PDB file of C-alpha atoms in Angstrom:
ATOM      1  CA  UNK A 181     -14.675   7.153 -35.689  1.00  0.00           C
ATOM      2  CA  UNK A 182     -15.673  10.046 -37.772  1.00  0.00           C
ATOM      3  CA  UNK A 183     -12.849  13.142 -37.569  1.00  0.00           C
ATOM      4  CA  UNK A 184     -15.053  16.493 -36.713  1.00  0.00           C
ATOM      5  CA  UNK A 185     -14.370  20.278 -36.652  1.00  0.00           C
ATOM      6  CA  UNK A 186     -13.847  21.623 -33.256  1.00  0.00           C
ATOM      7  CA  UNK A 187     -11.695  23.931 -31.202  1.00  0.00           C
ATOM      8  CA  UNK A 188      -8.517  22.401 -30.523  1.00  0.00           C
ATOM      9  CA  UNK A 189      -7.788  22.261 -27.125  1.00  0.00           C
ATOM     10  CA  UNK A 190      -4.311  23.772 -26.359  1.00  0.00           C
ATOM     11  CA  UNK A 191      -2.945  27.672 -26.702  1.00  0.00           C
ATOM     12  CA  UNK A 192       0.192  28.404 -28.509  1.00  0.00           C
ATOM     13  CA  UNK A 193       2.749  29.620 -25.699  1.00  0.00           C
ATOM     14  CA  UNK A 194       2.398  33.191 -23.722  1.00  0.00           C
ATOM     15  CA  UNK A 195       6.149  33.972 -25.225  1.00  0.00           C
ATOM     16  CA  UNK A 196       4.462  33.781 -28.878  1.00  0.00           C
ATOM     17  CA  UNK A 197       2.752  37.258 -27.899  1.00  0.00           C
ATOM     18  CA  UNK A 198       6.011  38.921 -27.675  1.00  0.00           C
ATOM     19  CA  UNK A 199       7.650  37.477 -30.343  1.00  0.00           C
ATOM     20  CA  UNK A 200       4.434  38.638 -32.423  1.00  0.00           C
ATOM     21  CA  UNK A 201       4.588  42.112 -31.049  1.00  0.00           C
ATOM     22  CA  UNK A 202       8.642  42.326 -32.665  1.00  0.00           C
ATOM     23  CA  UNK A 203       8.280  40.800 -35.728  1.00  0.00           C
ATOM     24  CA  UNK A 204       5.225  42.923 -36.271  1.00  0.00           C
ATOM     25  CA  UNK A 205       7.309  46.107 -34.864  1.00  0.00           C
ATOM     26  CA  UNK A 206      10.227  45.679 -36.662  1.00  0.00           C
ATOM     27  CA  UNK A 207       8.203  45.412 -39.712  1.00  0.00           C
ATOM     28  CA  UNK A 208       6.126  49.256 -38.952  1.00  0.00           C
ATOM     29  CA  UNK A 209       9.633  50.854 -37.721  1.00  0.00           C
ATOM     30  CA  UNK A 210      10.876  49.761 -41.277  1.00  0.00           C
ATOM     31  CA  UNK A 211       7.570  51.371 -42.920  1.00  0.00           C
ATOM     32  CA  UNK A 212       7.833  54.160 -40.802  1.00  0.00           C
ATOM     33  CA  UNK A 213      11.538  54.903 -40.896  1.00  0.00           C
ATOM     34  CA  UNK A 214      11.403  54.991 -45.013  1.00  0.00           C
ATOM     35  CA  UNK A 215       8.746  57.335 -44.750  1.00  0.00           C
ATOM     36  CA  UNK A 216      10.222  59.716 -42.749  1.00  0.00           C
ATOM     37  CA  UNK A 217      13.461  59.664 -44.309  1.00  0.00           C
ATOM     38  CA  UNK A 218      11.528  60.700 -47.512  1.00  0.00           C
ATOM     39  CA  UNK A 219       9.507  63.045 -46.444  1.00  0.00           C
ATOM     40  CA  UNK A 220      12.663  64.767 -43.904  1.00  0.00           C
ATOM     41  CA  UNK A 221      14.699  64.753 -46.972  1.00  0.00           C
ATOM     42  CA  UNK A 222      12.768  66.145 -49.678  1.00  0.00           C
ATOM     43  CA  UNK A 223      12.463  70.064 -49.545  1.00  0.00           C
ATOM     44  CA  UNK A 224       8.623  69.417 -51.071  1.00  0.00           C
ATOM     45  CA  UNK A 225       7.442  66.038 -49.721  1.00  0.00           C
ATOM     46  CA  UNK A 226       4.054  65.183 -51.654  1.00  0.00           C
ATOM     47  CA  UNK A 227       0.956  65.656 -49.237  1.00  0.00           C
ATOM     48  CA  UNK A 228      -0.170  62.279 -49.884  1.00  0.00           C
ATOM     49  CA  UNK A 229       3.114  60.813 -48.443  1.00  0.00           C
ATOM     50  CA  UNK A 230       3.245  62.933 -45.092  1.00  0.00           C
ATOM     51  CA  UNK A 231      -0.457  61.448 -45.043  1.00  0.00           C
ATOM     52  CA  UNK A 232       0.676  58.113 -45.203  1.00  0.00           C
ATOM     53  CA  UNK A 233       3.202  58.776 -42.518  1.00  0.00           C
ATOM     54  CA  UNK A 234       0.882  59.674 -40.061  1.00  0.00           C
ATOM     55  CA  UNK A 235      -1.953  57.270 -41.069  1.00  0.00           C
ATOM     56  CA  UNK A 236       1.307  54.687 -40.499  1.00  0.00           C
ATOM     57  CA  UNK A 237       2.340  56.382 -36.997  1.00  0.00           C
ATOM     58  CA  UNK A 238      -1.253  55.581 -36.156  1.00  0.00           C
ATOM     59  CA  UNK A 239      -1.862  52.426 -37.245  1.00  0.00           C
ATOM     60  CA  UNK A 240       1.154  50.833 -36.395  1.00  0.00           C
ATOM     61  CA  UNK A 241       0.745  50.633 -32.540  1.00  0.00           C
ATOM     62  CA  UNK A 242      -3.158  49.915 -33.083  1.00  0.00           C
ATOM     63  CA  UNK A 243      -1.235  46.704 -35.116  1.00  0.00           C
ATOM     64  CA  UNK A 244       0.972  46.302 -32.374  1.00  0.00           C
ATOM     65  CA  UNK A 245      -1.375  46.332 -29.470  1.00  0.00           C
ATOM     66  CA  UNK A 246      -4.647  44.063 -31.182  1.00  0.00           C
ATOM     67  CA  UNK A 247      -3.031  41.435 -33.156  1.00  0.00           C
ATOM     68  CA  UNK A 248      -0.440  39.675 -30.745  1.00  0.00           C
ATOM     69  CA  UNK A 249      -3.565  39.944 -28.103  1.00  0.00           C
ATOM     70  CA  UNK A 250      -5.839  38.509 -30.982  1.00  0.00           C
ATOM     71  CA  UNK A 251      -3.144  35.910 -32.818  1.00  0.00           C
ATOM     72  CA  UNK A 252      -3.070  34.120 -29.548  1.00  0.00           C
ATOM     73  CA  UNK A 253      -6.696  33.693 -28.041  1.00  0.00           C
ATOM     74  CA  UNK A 254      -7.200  32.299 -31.662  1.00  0.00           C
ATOM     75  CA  UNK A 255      -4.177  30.249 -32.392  1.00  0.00           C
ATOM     76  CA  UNK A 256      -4.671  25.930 -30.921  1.00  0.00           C
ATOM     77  CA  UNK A 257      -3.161  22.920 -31.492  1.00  0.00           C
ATOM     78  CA  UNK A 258      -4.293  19.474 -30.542  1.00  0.00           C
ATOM     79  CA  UNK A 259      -3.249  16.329 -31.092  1.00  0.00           C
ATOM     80  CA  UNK A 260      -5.231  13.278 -30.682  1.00  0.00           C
ATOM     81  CA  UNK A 261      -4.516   9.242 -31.459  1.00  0.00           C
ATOM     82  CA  UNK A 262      -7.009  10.037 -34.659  1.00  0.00           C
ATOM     83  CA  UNK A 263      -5.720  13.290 -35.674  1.00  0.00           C
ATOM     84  CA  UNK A 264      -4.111  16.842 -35.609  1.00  0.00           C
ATOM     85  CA  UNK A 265      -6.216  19.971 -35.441  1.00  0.00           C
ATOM     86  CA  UNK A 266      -4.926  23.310 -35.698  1.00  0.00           C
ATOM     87  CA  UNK A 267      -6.687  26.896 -35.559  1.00  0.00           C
ATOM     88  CA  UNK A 268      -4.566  30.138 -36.620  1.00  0.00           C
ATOM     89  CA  UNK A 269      -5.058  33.409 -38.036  1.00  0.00           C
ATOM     90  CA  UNK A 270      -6.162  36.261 -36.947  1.00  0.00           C
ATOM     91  CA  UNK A 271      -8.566  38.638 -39.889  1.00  0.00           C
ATOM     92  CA  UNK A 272      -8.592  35.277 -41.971  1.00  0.00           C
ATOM     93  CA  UNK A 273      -8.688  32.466 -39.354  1.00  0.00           C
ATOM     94  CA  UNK A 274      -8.176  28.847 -40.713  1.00  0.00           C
ATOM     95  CA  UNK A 275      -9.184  25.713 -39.050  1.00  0.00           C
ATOM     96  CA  UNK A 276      -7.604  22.223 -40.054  1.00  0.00           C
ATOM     97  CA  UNK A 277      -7.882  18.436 -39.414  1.00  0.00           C
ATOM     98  CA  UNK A 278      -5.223  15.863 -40.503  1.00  0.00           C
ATOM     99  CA  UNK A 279      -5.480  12.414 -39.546  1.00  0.00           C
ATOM    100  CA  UNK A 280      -2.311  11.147 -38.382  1.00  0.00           C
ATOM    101  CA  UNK A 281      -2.430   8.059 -40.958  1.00  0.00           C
ATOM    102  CA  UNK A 282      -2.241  10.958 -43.005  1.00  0.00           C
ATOM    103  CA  UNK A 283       0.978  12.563 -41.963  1.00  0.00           C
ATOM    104  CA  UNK A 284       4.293  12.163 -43.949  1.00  0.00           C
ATOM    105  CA  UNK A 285       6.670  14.562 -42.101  1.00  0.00           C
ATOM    106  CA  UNK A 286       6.975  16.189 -39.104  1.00  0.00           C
ATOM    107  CA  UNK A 287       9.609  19.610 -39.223  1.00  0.00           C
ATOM    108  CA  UNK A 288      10.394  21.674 -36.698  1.00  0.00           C
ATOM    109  CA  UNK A 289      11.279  25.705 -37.542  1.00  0.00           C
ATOM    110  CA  UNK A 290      12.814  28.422 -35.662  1.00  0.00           C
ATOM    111  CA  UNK A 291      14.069  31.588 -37.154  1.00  0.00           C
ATOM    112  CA  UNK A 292      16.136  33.851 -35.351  1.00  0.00           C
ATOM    113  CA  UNK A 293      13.516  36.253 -33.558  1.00  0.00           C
ATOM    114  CA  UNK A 294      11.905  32.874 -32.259  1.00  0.00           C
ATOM    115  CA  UNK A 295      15.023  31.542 -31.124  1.00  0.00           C
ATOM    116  CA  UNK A 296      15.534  34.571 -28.360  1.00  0.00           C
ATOM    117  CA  UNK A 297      11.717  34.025 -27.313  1.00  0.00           C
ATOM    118  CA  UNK A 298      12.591  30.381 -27.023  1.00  0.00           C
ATOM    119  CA  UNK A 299      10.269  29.306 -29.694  1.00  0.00           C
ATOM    120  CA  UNK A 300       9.649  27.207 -32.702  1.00  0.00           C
ATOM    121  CA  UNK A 301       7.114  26.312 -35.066  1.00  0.00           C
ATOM    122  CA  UNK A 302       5.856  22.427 -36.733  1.00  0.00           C
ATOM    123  CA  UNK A 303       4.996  22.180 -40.155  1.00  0.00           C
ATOM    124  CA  UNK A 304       3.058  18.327 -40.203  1.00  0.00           C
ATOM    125  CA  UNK A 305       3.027  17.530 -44.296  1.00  0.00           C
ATOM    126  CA  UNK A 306       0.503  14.993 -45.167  1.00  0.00           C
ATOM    127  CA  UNK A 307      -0.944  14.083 -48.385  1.00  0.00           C
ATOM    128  CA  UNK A 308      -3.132  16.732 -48.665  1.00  0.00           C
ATOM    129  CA  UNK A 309      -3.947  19.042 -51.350  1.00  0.00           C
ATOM    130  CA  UNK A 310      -4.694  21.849 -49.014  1.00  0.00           C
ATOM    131  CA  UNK A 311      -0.693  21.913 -47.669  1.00  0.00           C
ATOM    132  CA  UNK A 312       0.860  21.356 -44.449  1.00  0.00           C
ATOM    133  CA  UNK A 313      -0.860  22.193 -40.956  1.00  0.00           C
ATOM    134  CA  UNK A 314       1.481  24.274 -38.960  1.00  0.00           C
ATOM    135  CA  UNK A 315       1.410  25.306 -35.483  1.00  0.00           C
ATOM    136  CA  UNK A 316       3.519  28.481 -34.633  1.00  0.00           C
ATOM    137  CA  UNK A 317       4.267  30.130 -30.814  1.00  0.00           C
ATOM    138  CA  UNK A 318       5.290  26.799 -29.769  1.00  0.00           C
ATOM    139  CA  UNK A 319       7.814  26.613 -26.639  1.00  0.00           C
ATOM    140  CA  UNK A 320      10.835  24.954 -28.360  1.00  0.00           C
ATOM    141  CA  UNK A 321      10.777  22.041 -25.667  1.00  0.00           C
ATOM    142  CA  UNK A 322       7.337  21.561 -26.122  1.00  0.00           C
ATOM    143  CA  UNK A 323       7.703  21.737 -30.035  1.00  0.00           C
ATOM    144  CA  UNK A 324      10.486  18.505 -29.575  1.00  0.00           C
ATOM    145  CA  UNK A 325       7.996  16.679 -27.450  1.00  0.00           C
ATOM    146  CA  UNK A 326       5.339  16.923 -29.854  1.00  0.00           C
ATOM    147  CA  UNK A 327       7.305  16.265 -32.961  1.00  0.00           C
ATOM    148  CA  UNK A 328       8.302  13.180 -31.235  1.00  0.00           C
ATOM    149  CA  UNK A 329       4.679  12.338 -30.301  1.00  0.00           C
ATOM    150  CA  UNK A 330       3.517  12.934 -33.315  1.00  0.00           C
ATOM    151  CA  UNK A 331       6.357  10.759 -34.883  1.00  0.00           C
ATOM    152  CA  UNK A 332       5.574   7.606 -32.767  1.00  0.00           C
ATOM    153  CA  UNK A 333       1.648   8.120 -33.520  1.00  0.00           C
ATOM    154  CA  UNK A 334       2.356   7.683 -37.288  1.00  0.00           C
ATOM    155  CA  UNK A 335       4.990   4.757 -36.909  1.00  0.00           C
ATOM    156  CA  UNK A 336       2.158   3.197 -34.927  1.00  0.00           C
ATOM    157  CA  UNK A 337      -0.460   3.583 -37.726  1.00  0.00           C
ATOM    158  CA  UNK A 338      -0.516   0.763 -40.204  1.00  0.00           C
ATOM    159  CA  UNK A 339      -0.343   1.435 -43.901  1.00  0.00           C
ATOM    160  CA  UNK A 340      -1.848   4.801 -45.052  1.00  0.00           C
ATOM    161  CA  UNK A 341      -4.846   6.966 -45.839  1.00  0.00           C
ATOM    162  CA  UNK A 342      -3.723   7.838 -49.187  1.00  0.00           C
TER     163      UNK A 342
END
C-alpha cells in the first residue's frame, strides 16, 4: 500500500491555544519592556526606536490574537498501522509522512509553560534525512498513550525500511 499526502485526521488539544498565546506573550512583553525601558530612560530616545515601540505595541496583540487561532486549525497528527502524518506551522506550514517501519525513537517533551497547560510534545526520529516529525499541543495523557501506540506499532513491524 502506497503512503500518500493527506490531512491528518486529529487536532492538537484546545489547551495548546493558550499555551501558544503565553509563550508568544511572554516573548512581546520582553520586546516591549526593553523598548520602553530605553526609550523612558534616555533623555533623547532615537525616533526610529519610539517607532519600533509602537509598531511592537501594535503588532504584538495582532501576534497574539491570529497565530494561536491559526497554529491550531493547522496543526494534525495521525497515526495509522502504515504510518505517521503530521501537519504544523503556521506562515510556513510543513506536512510529513513517516512509515512506522521507519521509526527509531519515540520521546516525549514538556517544558515548563506546557507542564501548567497540561501538555507535551513527541518527537518520532526515524531514519530520515529530513529530521524527526513532531507533534506539539498534545494533552500529556494523550501524548503517553500515543507514545505507547506508536511503540507497540514498531515492535510489531519486522525488520526495517532502511
Amino acid at each position: 500500500m502506497a503512503l500518500r499526502l493527506r490531512p491528518p485526521e486529529h487536532r492538537v488539544s484546545r489547551k495548546a491555544i493558550g499555551y501558544w498565546t503565553a509563550t508568544a506573550g511572554i516573548g512581546w512583553a520582553v520586546v516591549i519592556a526593553v523598548q520602553a525601558v530605553i526609550v523612558l530612560a534616555s533623555d533623547d530616545p532615537p525616533s526610529w526606536l519610539s517607532v519600533t515601540l509602537v509598531v511592537s505595541c501594535v503588532l504584538g496583540p495582532l501576534h497574539l490574537i491570529v497565530m494561536p487561532q491559526w497554529r491550531y486549525r493547522v496543526h494534525r497528527w495521525e497515526v495509522t498501522g502504515e504510518a505517521v502524518y503530521t501537519q504544523a506551522g503556521w506562515l510556513k506550514q510543513q506536512w510529513r509522512i513517516a512509515p512506522v517501519s521507519r521509526i527509531q525513537t519515540v520521546d516525549i517533551e514538556r517544558d515548563p509553560v506546557e507542564q501548567v497547560f497540561g501538555l507535551a510534545k513527541i518527537t518520532v526520529t526515524t531514519a530520515s534525512s529530513a529530521g524527526p516529525l513532531r507533534i506539539s499541543g498534545l494533552d500529556h495523557k494523550q501524548a503517553l498513550a500515543l507514545a505507547d501506540e506508536l511503540t507497540k506499532r514498531t515492535q510489531a513491524v519486522r525488520g526495517d525500511a532502511t
